[in-house]
PDB file of C-alpha atoms in Angstrom:
ATOM      1  CA  UNK A   1     -14.932 -14.353 -20.027  1.00 39.00           C
ATOM      2  CA  UNK A   2     -13.900 -12.518 -16.844  1.00 48.00           C
ATOM      3  CA  UNK A   3     -11.414 -14.509 -14.787  1.00 47.00           C
ATOM      4  CA  UNK A   4     -12.731 -15.684 -11.431  1.00 52.00           C
ATOM      5  CA  UNK A   5     -11.144 -14.206  -8.199  1.00 54.00           C
ATOM      6  CA  UNK A   6      -9.536 -17.517  -7.548  1.00 55.00           C
ATOM      7  CA  UNK A   7      -7.776 -17.806 -10.869  1.00 67.00           C
ATOM      8  CA  UNK A   8      -6.878 -14.197 -11.871  1.00 88.00           C
ATOM      9  CA  UNK A   9      -3.190 -13.408 -11.581  1.00 96.00           C
ATOM     10  CA  UNK A  10      -3.903 -10.042 -10.167  1.00 98.00           C
ATOM     11  CA  UNK A  11      -5.173  -8.330  -7.054  1.00 98.00           C
ATOM     12  CA  UNK A  12      -8.159  -6.947  -8.966  1.00 98.00           C
ATOM     13  CA  UNK A  13     -10.148  -7.831 -12.066  1.00 98.00           C
ATOM     14  CA  UNK A  14     -11.674  -4.888 -14.038  1.00 97.00           C
ATOM     15  CA  UNK A  15     -15.405  -5.158 -14.640  1.00 97.00           C
ATOM     16  CA  UNK A  16     -15.685  -1.958 -16.641  1.00 96.00           C
ATOM     17  CA  UNK A  17     -17.587   1.242 -15.824  1.00 94.00           C
ATOM     18  CA  UNK A  18     -20.900   1.205 -13.936  1.00 92.00           C
ATOM     19  CA  UNK A  19     -23.940   3.233 -14.651  1.00 89.00           C
ATOM     20  CA  UNK A  20     -22.286   6.305 -13.059  1.00 89.00           C
ATOM     21  CA  UNK A  21     -19.213   5.928 -15.292  1.00 90.00           C
ATOM     22  CA  UNK A  22     -16.999   4.795 -12.401  1.00 95.00           C
ATOM     23  CA  UNK A  23     -14.535   1.901 -12.746  1.00 97.00           C
ATOM     24  CA  UNK A  24     -15.534  -1.263 -10.888  1.00 98.00           C
ATOM     25  CA  UNK A  25     -13.135  -4.061  -9.931  1.00 98.00           C
ATOM     26  CA  UNK A  26     -13.713  -7.571  -8.600  1.00 98.00           C
ATOM     27  CA  UNK A  27     -11.407  -8.260  -5.615  1.00 98.00           C
ATOM     28  CA  UNK A  28      -9.448 -11.499  -5.778  1.00 98.00           C
ATOM     29  CA  UNK A  29      -8.427 -13.786  -2.925  1.00 97.00           C
ATOM     30  CA  UNK A  30      -4.839 -12.550  -3.446  1.00 98.00           C
ATOM     31  CA  UNK A  31      -5.670  -9.456  -1.368  1.00 98.00           C
ATOM     32  CA  UNK A  32      -6.859 -11.222   1.746  1.00 97.00           C
ATOM     33  CA  UNK A  33      -5.572  -9.788   5.099  1.00 96.00           C
ATOM     34  CA  UNK A  34      -4.079 -11.878   7.852  1.00 93.00           C
ATOM     35  CA  UNK A  35      -6.490 -10.370  10.330  1.00 94.00           C
ATOM     36  CA  UNK A  36      -9.704 -11.829   8.766  1.00 94.00           C
ATOM     37  CA  UNK A  37     -10.562 -13.737   5.582  1.00 95.00           C
ATOM     38  CA  UNK A  38     -13.308 -11.247   4.822  1.00 95.00           C
ATOM     39  CA  UNK A  39     -11.151  -8.178   4.527  1.00 96.00           C
ATOM     40  CA  UNK A  40      -8.303  -6.953   2.313  1.00 98.00           C
ATOM     41  CA  UNK A  41      -4.733  -6.281   3.415  1.00 97.00           C
ATOM     42  CA  UNK A  42      -4.119  -2.498   3.257  1.00 97.00           C
ATOM     43  CA  UNK A  43      -1.529  -2.701   0.459  1.00 98.00           C
ATOM     44  CA  UNK A  44      -3.709  -3.647  -2.521  1.00 98.00           C
ATOM     45  CA  UNK A  45      -6.399  -0.909  -1.790  1.00 98.00           C
ATOM     46  CA  UNK A  46      -3.622   1.601  -1.250  1.00 98.00           C
ATOM     47  CA  UNK A  47      -2.145   0.795  -4.717  1.00 98.00           C
ATOM     48  CA  UNK A  48      -5.545   0.864  -6.329  1.00 98.00           C
ATOM     49  CA  UNK A  49      -6.105   4.326  -4.866  1.00 98.00           C
ATOM     50  CA  UNK A  50      -2.726   5.500  -6.185  1.00 98.00           C
ATOM     51  CA  UNK A  51      -3.682   4.176  -9.644  1.00 98.00           C
ATOM     52  CA  UNK A  52      -6.877   6.340  -9.464  1.00 98.00           C
ATOM     53  CA  UNK A  53      -4.970   9.329  -8.156  1.00 98.00           C
ATOM     54  CA  UNK A  54      -2.510   9.185 -11.031  1.00 97.00           C
ATOM     55  CA  UNK A  55      -5.315   9.048 -13.556  1.00 97.00           C
ATOM     56  CA  UNK A  56      -7.146  12.258 -12.566  1.00 98.00           C
ATOM     57  CA  UNK A  57      -6.450  14.794 -15.326  1.00 97.00           C
ATOM     58  CA  UNK A  58      -2.933  13.318 -15.823  1.00 96.00           C
ATOM     59  CA  UNK A  59      -0.074  15.520 -16.946  1.00 95.00           C
ATOM     60  CA  UNK A  60       3.329  14.169 -17.925  1.00 94.00           C
ATOM     61  CA  UNK A  61       5.062  16.969 -15.926  1.00 95.00           C
ATOM     62  CA  UNK A  62       3.388  16.149 -12.583  1.00 96.00           C
ATOM     63  CA  UNK A  63       4.380  13.577  -9.973  1.00 97.00           C
ATOM     64  CA  UNK A  64       2.757  12.341  -6.704  1.00 98.00           C
ATOM     65  CA  UNK A  65       4.787  13.691  -3.788  1.00 98.00           C
ATOM     66  CA  UNK A  66       2.651  12.862  -0.780  1.00 98.00           C
ATOM     67  CA  UNK A  67      -0.113  10.358  -0.418  1.00 98.00           C
ATOM     68  CA  UNK A  68      -2.309   9.862   2.576  1.00 98.00           C
ATOM     69  CA  UNK A  69      -4.439   6.663   2.659  1.00 98.00           C
ATOM     70  CA  UNK A  70      -7.317   6.502   5.240  1.00 98.00           C
ATOM     71  CA  UNK A  71      -8.708   2.978   5.771  1.00 97.00           C
ATOM     72  CA  UNK A  72     -12.229   3.889   6.798  1.00 96.00           C
ATOM     73  CA  UNK A  73     -12.977   0.343   8.047  1.00 92.00           C
ATOM     74  CA  UNK A  74     -12.404  -3.175   6.861  1.00 93.00           C
ATOM     75  CA  UNK A  75     -12.034  -3.090   3.055  1.00 96.00           C
ATOM     76  CA  UNK A  76     -14.200  -6.109   2.148  1.00 95.00           C
ATOM     77  CA  UNK A  77     -13.509  -8.895  -0.356  1.00 96.00           C
ATOM     78  CA  UNK A  78     -16.142  -7.503  -2.686  1.00 96.00           C
ATOM     79  CA  UNK A  79     -16.652  -5.612  -5.867  1.00 97.00           C
ATOM     80  CA  UNK A  80     -14.913  -2.174  -5.500  1.00 98.00           C
ATOM     81  CA  UNK A  81     -16.070   1.092  -7.210  1.00 97.00           C
ATOM     82  CA  UNK A  82     -13.453   3.734  -7.685  1.00 98.00           C
ATOM     83  CA  UNK A  83     -14.251   7.433  -7.566  1.00 98.00           C
ATOM     84  CA  UNK A  84     -11.681  10.124  -8.058  1.00 98.00           C
ATOM     85  CA  UNK A  85     -11.572  13.850  -8.671  1.00 98.00           C
ATOM     86  CA  UNK A  86      -9.439  17.026  -8.748  1.00 98.00           C
ATOM     87  CA  UNK A  87      -9.839  18.774  -5.410  1.00 98.00           C
ATOM     88  CA  UNK A  88      -7.446  21.690  -6.003  1.00 98.00           C
ATOM     89  CA  UNK A  89      -6.114  22.343  -9.560  1.00 97.00           C
ATOM     90  CA  UNK A  90      -2.972  24.335 -10.098  1.00 96.00           C
ATOM     91  CA  UNK A  91      -0.176  24.957 -12.531  1.00 96.00           C
ATOM     92  CA  UNK A  92       2.571  23.556 -10.308  1.00 97.00           C
ATOM     93  CA  UNK A  93       0.741  22.006  -7.282  1.00 98.00           C
ATOM     94  CA  UNK A  94      -2.493  19.976  -7.376  1.00 98.00           C
ATOM     95  CA  UNK A  95      -4.482  18.104  -4.760  1.00 98.00           C
ATOM     96  CA  UNK A  96      -6.369  14.984  -6.044  1.00 98.00           C
ATOM     97  CA  UNK A  97      -8.686  12.658  -4.137  1.00 98.00           C
ATOM     98  CA  UNK A  98      -9.859   9.089  -4.700  1.00 98.00           C
ATOM     99  CA  UNK A  99     -12.238   6.817  -2.786  1.00 98.00           C
ATOM    100  CA  UNK A 100     -12.969   3.130  -2.905  1.00 98.00           C
ATOM    101  CA  UNK A 101     -16.710   2.201  -2.420  1.00 98.00           C
ATOM    102  CA  UNK A 102     -18.067  -1.175  -1.556  1.00 96.00           C
ATOM    103  CA  UNK A 103     -21.246  -2.773  -0.329  1.00 87.00           C
ATOM    104  CA  UNK A 104     -20.680  -3.764   3.316  1.00 77.00           C
ATOM    105  CA  UNK A 105     -22.102  -6.824   5.086  1.00 73.00           C
ATOM    106  CA  UNK A 106     -25.096  -4.761   6.202  1.00 76.00           C
ATOM    107  CA  UNK A 107     -25.990  -4.065   2.563  1.00 78.00           C
ATOM    108  CA  UNK A 108     -24.947  -0.321   2.637  1.00 83.00           C
ATOM    109  CA  UNK A 109     -22.789   1.170  -0.010  1.00 92.00           C
ATOM    110  CA  UNK A 110     -20.096   3.403   1.433  1.00 95.00           C
ATOM    111  CA  UNK A 111     -16.564   4.630   1.119  1.00 97.00           C
ATOM    112  CA  UNK A 112     -14.192   2.072   2.654  1.00 97.00           C
ATOM    113  CA  UNK A 113     -10.867   3.783   1.808  1.00 98.00           C
ATOM    114  CA  UNK A 114      -9.888   7.282   0.817  1.00 98.00           C
ATOM    115  CA  UNK A 115      -6.643   8.615  -0.729  1.00 98.00           C
ATOM    116  CA  UNK A 116      -5.494  12.192  -1.053  1.00 98.00           C
ATOM    117  CA  UNK A 117      -2.316  13.269  -2.937  1.00 98.00           C
ATOM    118  CA  UNK A 118      -0.307  16.321  -3.639  1.00 98.00           C
ATOM    119  CA  UNK A 119       0.990  16.322  -7.192  1.00 98.00           C
ATOM    120  CA  UNK A 120       3.830  18.730  -8.084  1.00 98.00           C
ATOM    121  CA  UNK A 121       5.325  19.938 -11.353  1.00 98.00           C
ATOM    122  CA  UNK A 122       8.694  18.537 -12.031  1.00 97.00           C
ATOM    123  CA  UNK A 123      11.826  20.575 -12.551  1.00 97.00           C
ATOM    124  CA  UNK A 124      15.559  19.762 -12.893  1.00 97.00           C
ATOM    125  CA  UNK A 125      17.053  19.716  -9.452  1.00 98.00           C
ATOM    126  CA  UNK A 126      19.592  16.923 -10.181  1.00 96.00           C
ATOM    127  CA  UNK A 127      22.489  19.191  -9.289  1.00 98.00           C
ATOM    128  CA  UNK A 128      21.399  19.341  -5.669  1.00 98.00           C
ATOM    129  CA  UNK A 129      19.684  15.922  -5.227  1.00 97.00           C
ATOM    130  CA  UNK A 130      20.520  14.020  -2.077  1.00 96.00           C
ATOM    131  CA  UNK A 131      19.019  11.484   0.370  1.00 97.00           C
ATOM    132  CA  UNK A 132      18.990  11.925   4.090  1.00 96.00           C
ATOM    133  CA  UNK A 133      18.474   8.265   4.930  1.00 97.00           C
ATOM    134  CA  UNK A 134      20.995   5.462   4.666  1.00 96.00           C
ATOM    135  CA  UNK A 135      20.513   3.029   1.779  1.00 96.00           C
ATOM    136  CA  UNK A 136      19.488  -0.536   2.631  1.00 97.00           C
ATOM    137  CA  UNK A 137      21.911  -3.316   2.257  1.00 97.00           C
ATOM    138  CA  UNK A 138      21.615  -4.711  -1.286  1.00 97.00           C
ATOM    139  CA  UNK A 139      19.195  -7.393  -2.370  1.00 97.00           C
ATOM    140  CA  UNK A 140      22.015  -9.823  -2.783  1.00 97.00           C
ATOM    141  CA  UNK A 141      22.644  -9.685   1.043  1.00 97.00           C
ATOM    142  CA  UNK A 142      19.025 -10.593   1.827  1.00 97.00           C
ATOM    143  CA  UNK A 143      17.751 -14.091   2.581  1.00 96.00           C
ATOM    144  CA  UNK A 144      14.558 -15.665   1.128  1.00 93.00           C
ATOM    145  CA  UNK A 145      11.812 -15.242   3.727  1.00 91.00           C
ATOM    146  CA  UNK A 146       8.730 -17.483   4.003  1.00 85.00           C
ATOM    147  CA  UNK A 147       5.936 -16.481   6.282  1.00 84.00           C
ATOM    148  CA  UNK A 148       4.831 -19.123   8.781  1.00 82.00           C
ATOM    149  CA  UNK A 149       2.382 -19.671  11.662  1.00 86.00           C
ATOM    150  CA  UNK A 150      -0.140 -16.836  12.099  1.00 88.00           C
ATOM    151  CA  UNK A 151       1.792 -14.794   9.459  1.00 91.00           C
ATOM    152  CA  UNK A 152      -0.157 -16.207   6.535  1.00 88.00           C
ATOM    153  CA  UNK A 153      -2.793 -14.683   4.233  1.00 93.00           C
ATOM    154  CA  UNK A 154      -3.763 -14.351   0.581  1.00 96.00           C
ATOM    155  CA  UNK A 155      -1.782 -11.111   0.298  1.00 97.00           C
ATOM    156  CA  UNK A 156       1.403 -12.324   2.129  1.00 96.00           C
ATOM    157  CA  UNK A 157       1.397 -15.536   0.025  1.00 95.00           C
ATOM    158  CA  UNK A 158       1.510 -13.323  -3.054  1.00 97.00           C
ATOM    159  CA  UNK A 159       4.483 -11.121  -2.082  1.00 97.00           C
ATOM    160  CA  UNK A 160       8.016 -12.347  -2.689  1.00 97.00           C
ATOM    161  CA  UNK A 161      10.092 -11.395   0.384  1.00 96.00           C
ATOM    162  CA  UNK A 162      13.781 -11.241   1.105  1.00 97.00           C
ATOM    163  CA  UNK A 163      14.786 -10.373   4.643  1.00 97.00           C
ATOM    164  CA  UNK A 164      17.768  -8.371   5.809  1.00 97.00           C
ATOM    165  CA  UNK A 165      17.015  -8.691   9.530  1.00 95.00           C
ATOM    166  CA  UNK A 166      15.165 -11.007  11.917  1.00 88.00           C
ATOM    167  CA  UNK A 167      11.685  -9.711  12.719  1.00 85.00           C
ATOM    168  CA  UNK A 168      10.956  -8.616  16.293  1.00 83.00           C
ATOM    169  CA  UNK A 169      14.526  -7.867  17.264  1.00 84.00           C
ATOM    170  CA  UNK A 170      15.876  -4.511  18.413  1.00 88.00           C
ATOM    171  CA  UNK A 171      16.179  -1.939  15.667  1.00 92.00           C
ATOM    172  CA  UNK A 172      14.235  -1.621  12.410  1.00 96.00           C
ATOM    173  CA  UNK A 173      12.925  -4.568  10.470  1.00 96.00           C
ATOM    174  CA  UNK A 174      14.319  -4.519   6.958  1.00 97.00           C
ATOM    175  CA  UNK A 175      13.167  -6.408   3.845  1.00 98.00           C
ATOM    176  CA  UNK A 176      13.146  -6.307   0.103  1.00 98.00           C
ATOM    177  CA  UNK A 177       9.782  -7.297  -1.361  1.00 98.00           C
ATOM    178  CA  UNK A 178       7.908  -7.334  -4.590  1.00 97.00           C
ATOM    179  CA  UNK A 179       4.337  -8.301  -5.540  1.00 98.00           C
ATOM    180  CA  UNK A 180       3.921 -11.500  -7.585  1.00 97.00           C
ATOM    181  CA  UNK A 181       0.539 -10.649  -9.249  1.00 98.00           C
ATOM    182  CA  UNK A 182      -0.455  -7.618 -11.247  1.00 98.00           C
ATOM    183  CA  UNK A 183      -2.399  -4.887  -9.501  1.00 98.00           C
ATOM    184  CA  UNK A 184      -5.124  -4.954 -12.211  1.00 98.00           C
ATOM    185  CA  UNK A 185      -5.581  -7.877 -14.558  1.00 98.00           C
ATOM    186  CA  UNK A 186      -4.016  -7.096 -17.924  1.00 97.00           C
ATOM    187  CA  UNK A 187      -2.052  -4.056 -16.756  1.00 97.00           C
ATOM    188  CA  UNK A 188       1.599  -3.401 -15.805  1.00 97.00           C
ATOM    189  CA  UNK A 189       2.152  -1.502 -12.586  1.00 97.00           C
ATOM    190  CA  UNK A 190       3.515   2.001 -12.652  1.00 96.00           C
ATOM    191  CA  UNK A 191       6.413   2.683 -10.276  1.00 96.00           C
ATOM    192  CA  UNK A 192       4.126   4.329  -7.706  1.00 97.00           C
ATOM    193  CA  UNK A 193       1.556   1.581  -7.892  1.00 98.00           C
ATOM    194  CA  UNK A 194       4.308  -0.963  -7.205  1.00 98.00           C
ATOM    195  CA  UNK A 195       5.606   1.048  -4.302  1.00 98.00           C
ATOM    196  CA  UNK A 196       2.165   1.223  -2.672  1.00 98.00           C
ATOM    197  CA  UNK A 197       1.474  -2.458  -3.374  1.00 98.00           C
ATOM    198  CA  UNK A 198       4.154  -3.054  -0.749  1.00 98.00           C
ATOM    199  CA  UNK A 199       4.369   0.007   1.497  1.00 98.00           C
ATOM    200  CA  UNK A 200       1.577  -0.987   3.918  1.00 98.00           C
ATOM    201  CA  UNK A 201       3.656  -3.970   5.138  1.00 97.00           C
ATOM    202  CA  UNK A 202       5.826  -1.524   7.160  1.00 97.00           C
ATOM    203  CA  UNK A 203       3.642  -1.955  10.229  1.00 95.00           C
ATOM    204  CA  UNK A 204       4.211  -5.753  10.214  1.00 94.00           C
ATOM    205  CA  UNK A 205       7.915  -5.516   9.305  1.00 95.00           C
ATOM    206  CA  UNK A 206       8.491  -3.118  12.256  1.00 95.00           C
ATOM    207  CA  UNK A 207       6.316  -4.941  14.810  1.00 94.00           C
ATOM    208  CA  UNK A 208       7.887  -5.898  18.166  1.00 92.00           C
ATOM    209  CA  UNK A 209       4.905  -7.661  19.722  1.00 93.00           C
ATOM    210  CA  UNK A 210       3.675 -11.249  19.417  1.00 92.00           C
ATOM    211  CA  UNK A 211       1.073 -11.684  16.674  1.00 93.00           C
ATOM    212  CA  UNK A 212      -0.307 -14.723  18.485  1.00 92.00           C
ATOM    213  CA  UNK A 213      -1.162 -12.605  21.545  1.00 95.00           C
ATOM    214  CA  UNK A 214      -1.883  -9.201  20.006  1.00 95.00           C
ATOM    215  CA  UNK A 215      -3.533  -7.631  16.984  1.00 94.00           C
ATOM    216  CA  UNK A 216      -2.130  -4.456  15.485  1.00 95.00           C
ATOM    217  CA  UNK A 217      -4.049  -2.992  12.536  1.00 95.00           C
ATOM    218  CA  UNK A 218      -3.067   0.310  10.928  1.00 96.00           C
ATOM    219  CA  UNK A 219      -5.822   2.798  10.208  1.00 96.00           C
ATOM    220  CA  UNK A 220      -3.823   4.789   7.699  1.00 98.00           C
ATOM    221  CA  UNK A 221      -0.553   5.300   5.989  1.00 98.00           C
ATOM    222  CA  UNK A 222       1.184   8.602   4.977  1.00 98.00           C
ATOM    223  CA  UNK A 223       3.957   8.371   2.395  1.00 98.00           C
ATOM    224  CA  UNK A 224       6.186  11.239   1.301  1.00 98.00           C
ATOM    225  CA  UNK A 225       8.137  10.527  -1.884  1.00 98.00           C
ATOM    226  CA  UNK A 226      11.020  12.704  -3.054  1.00 98.00           C
ATOM    227  CA  UNK A 227      12.093  10.507  -5.923  1.00 97.00           C
ATOM    228  CA  UNK A 228      10.034   8.237  -8.162  1.00 96.00           C
ATOM    229  CA  UNK A 229      11.075   4.605  -7.604  1.00 97.00           C
ATOM    230  CA  UNK A 230      12.471   2.370 -10.368  1.00 97.00           C
ATOM    231  CA  UNK A 231      12.791  -1.356 -10.668  1.00 96.00           C
ATOM    232  CA  UNK A 232      10.653  -4.272  -9.321  1.00 96.00           C
ATOM    233  CA  UNK A 233      11.890  -4.519  -5.719  1.00 98.00           C
ATOM    234  CA  UNK A 234      10.734  -2.264  -2.878  1.00 98.00           C
ATOM    235  CA  UNK A 235      12.865  -1.956   0.247  1.00 98.00           C
ATOM    236  CA  UNK A 236      11.247  -1.308   3.610  1.00 98.00           C
ATOM    237  CA  UNK A 237      13.039  -0.359   6.812  1.00 98.00           C
ATOM    238  CA  UNK A 238      10.510   0.165   9.620  1.00 97.00           C
ATOM    239  CA  UNK A 239      10.108   0.197  13.370  1.00 96.00           C
ATOM    240  CA  UNK A 240       7.021   0.437  15.524  1.00 96.00           C
ATOM    241  CA  UNK A 241       6.732   2.282  18.813  1.00 96.00           C
ATOM    242  CA  UNK A 242       3.828   1.041  21.053  1.00 96.00           C
ATOM    243  CA  UNK A 243       2.375   3.233  23.775  1.00 97.00           C
ATOM    244  CA  UNK A 244       0.628   2.291  26.972  1.00 97.00           C
ATOM    245  CA  UNK A 245      -2.899   3.255  25.854  1.00 97.00           C
ATOM    246  CA  UNK A 246      -3.715   0.821  23.039  1.00 97.00           C
ATOM    247  CA  UNK A 247      -2.098   2.358  20.007  1.00 97.00           C
ATOM    248  CA  UNK A 248       1.166   2.573  18.230  1.00 97.00           C
ATOM    249  CA  UNK A 249       3.098   4.356  15.511  1.00 97.00           C
ATOM    250  CA  UNK A 250       4.985   2.672  12.751  1.00 97.00           C
ATOM    251  CA  UNK A 251       7.593   4.733  10.874  1.00 98.00           C
ATOM    252  CA  UNK A 252      10.109   3.806   8.228  1.00 97.00           C
ATOM    253  CA  UNK A 253      11.884   4.457   5.027  1.00 98.00           C
ATOM    254  CA  UNK A 254      11.010   3.152   1.566  1.00 98.00           C
ATOM    255  CA  UNK A 255      13.689   2.335  -0.958  1.00 98.00           C
ATOM    256  CA  UNK A 256      14.452   1.073  -4.465  1.00 98.00           C
ATOM    257  CA  UNK A 257      17.707  -0.560  -5.410  1.00 97.00           C
ATOM    258  CA  UNK A 258      19.283   2.835  -6.062  1.00 97.00           C
ATOM    259  CA  UNK A 259      18.570   4.101  -2.461  1.00 98.00           C
ATOM    260  CA  UNK A 260      15.852   5.747  -0.421  1.00 98.00           C
ATOM    261  CA  UNK A 261      12.749   7.194  -2.148  1.00 98.00           C
ATOM    262  CA  UNK A 262      10.602   8.340   0.759  1.00 98.00           C
ATOM    263  CA  UNK A 263       9.334   7.880   4.261  1.00 98.00           C
ATOM    264  CA  UNK A 264       6.170   6.184   5.592  1.00 98.00           C
ATOM    265  CA  UNK A 265       4.174   6.601   8.850  1.00 98.00           C
ATOM    266  CA  UNK A 266       1.217   4.662  10.100  1.00 98.00           C
ATOM    267  CA  UNK A 267      -1.154   4.826  13.077  1.00 98.00           C
ATOM    268  CA  UNK A 268      -1.758   1.376  14.609  1.00 97.00           C
ATOM    269  CA  UNK A 269      -4.585   0.111  16.817  1.00 97.00           C
ATOM    270  CA  UNK A 270      -3.170  -2.460  19.308  1.00 97.00           C
ATOM    271  CA  UNK A 271      -5.409  -4.893  21.185  1.00 96.00           C
ATOM    272  CA  UNK A 272      -4.982  -8.237  23.011  1.00 96.00           C
ATOM    273  CA  UNK A 273      -6.459 -11.207  21.182  1.00 92.00           C
TER     274      UNK A 273
END
């Protein structure tokens, strides 16, 4: 029997392939955004896209190095169909694409999120490896963080958070975080899936404006990864710059417990409540 969305210990429950041979997933309440109970937080769909991108003609010598996620509108709490394909094959560089499709409230099936990724062939560059960004303070220095007030949703309730800084103060917001559920029921997350199950929180971690007076929804995220992450915890150091015309930019660094692994940028739509 397929677990119900309310009981599954995962963001998504697999329903098997549809008549077109595409995977379909039931969305659980653990994905719910803080902006509306009918839409998903951006992190679980991003991770589901990364799962699909990694499964397109997989090769053990290839790694994802840059992923762009476009949120094409609210991703609904609905059954999600995953479509993925090789856009540009190559011996050392490949471009892969994945889309999440859902039936919207108007009854129309359409793509609600798209991911594109460069995959590159690995080679031994350990002799010259380095990181330009400063490592986060260790997990042992962080305090257990519990979201309160408006900062509450199905997704946030399913992320374990340790804070290194107070939110909203000068400078970057910094946290360690890890997802409590699986991405897909019955599966263990890959390192990249785990990274993307957290990365989208950068906008909220770096926010400097009052969530009770303003909404700030990101439309995308671009992540460049120079080292595949390891371990369960994802570190985020992010800060948001807000302009005078209704939009903002969130930018930050993603970490594992060994140091930085990449950078993230997001475009943010800012509106008064």
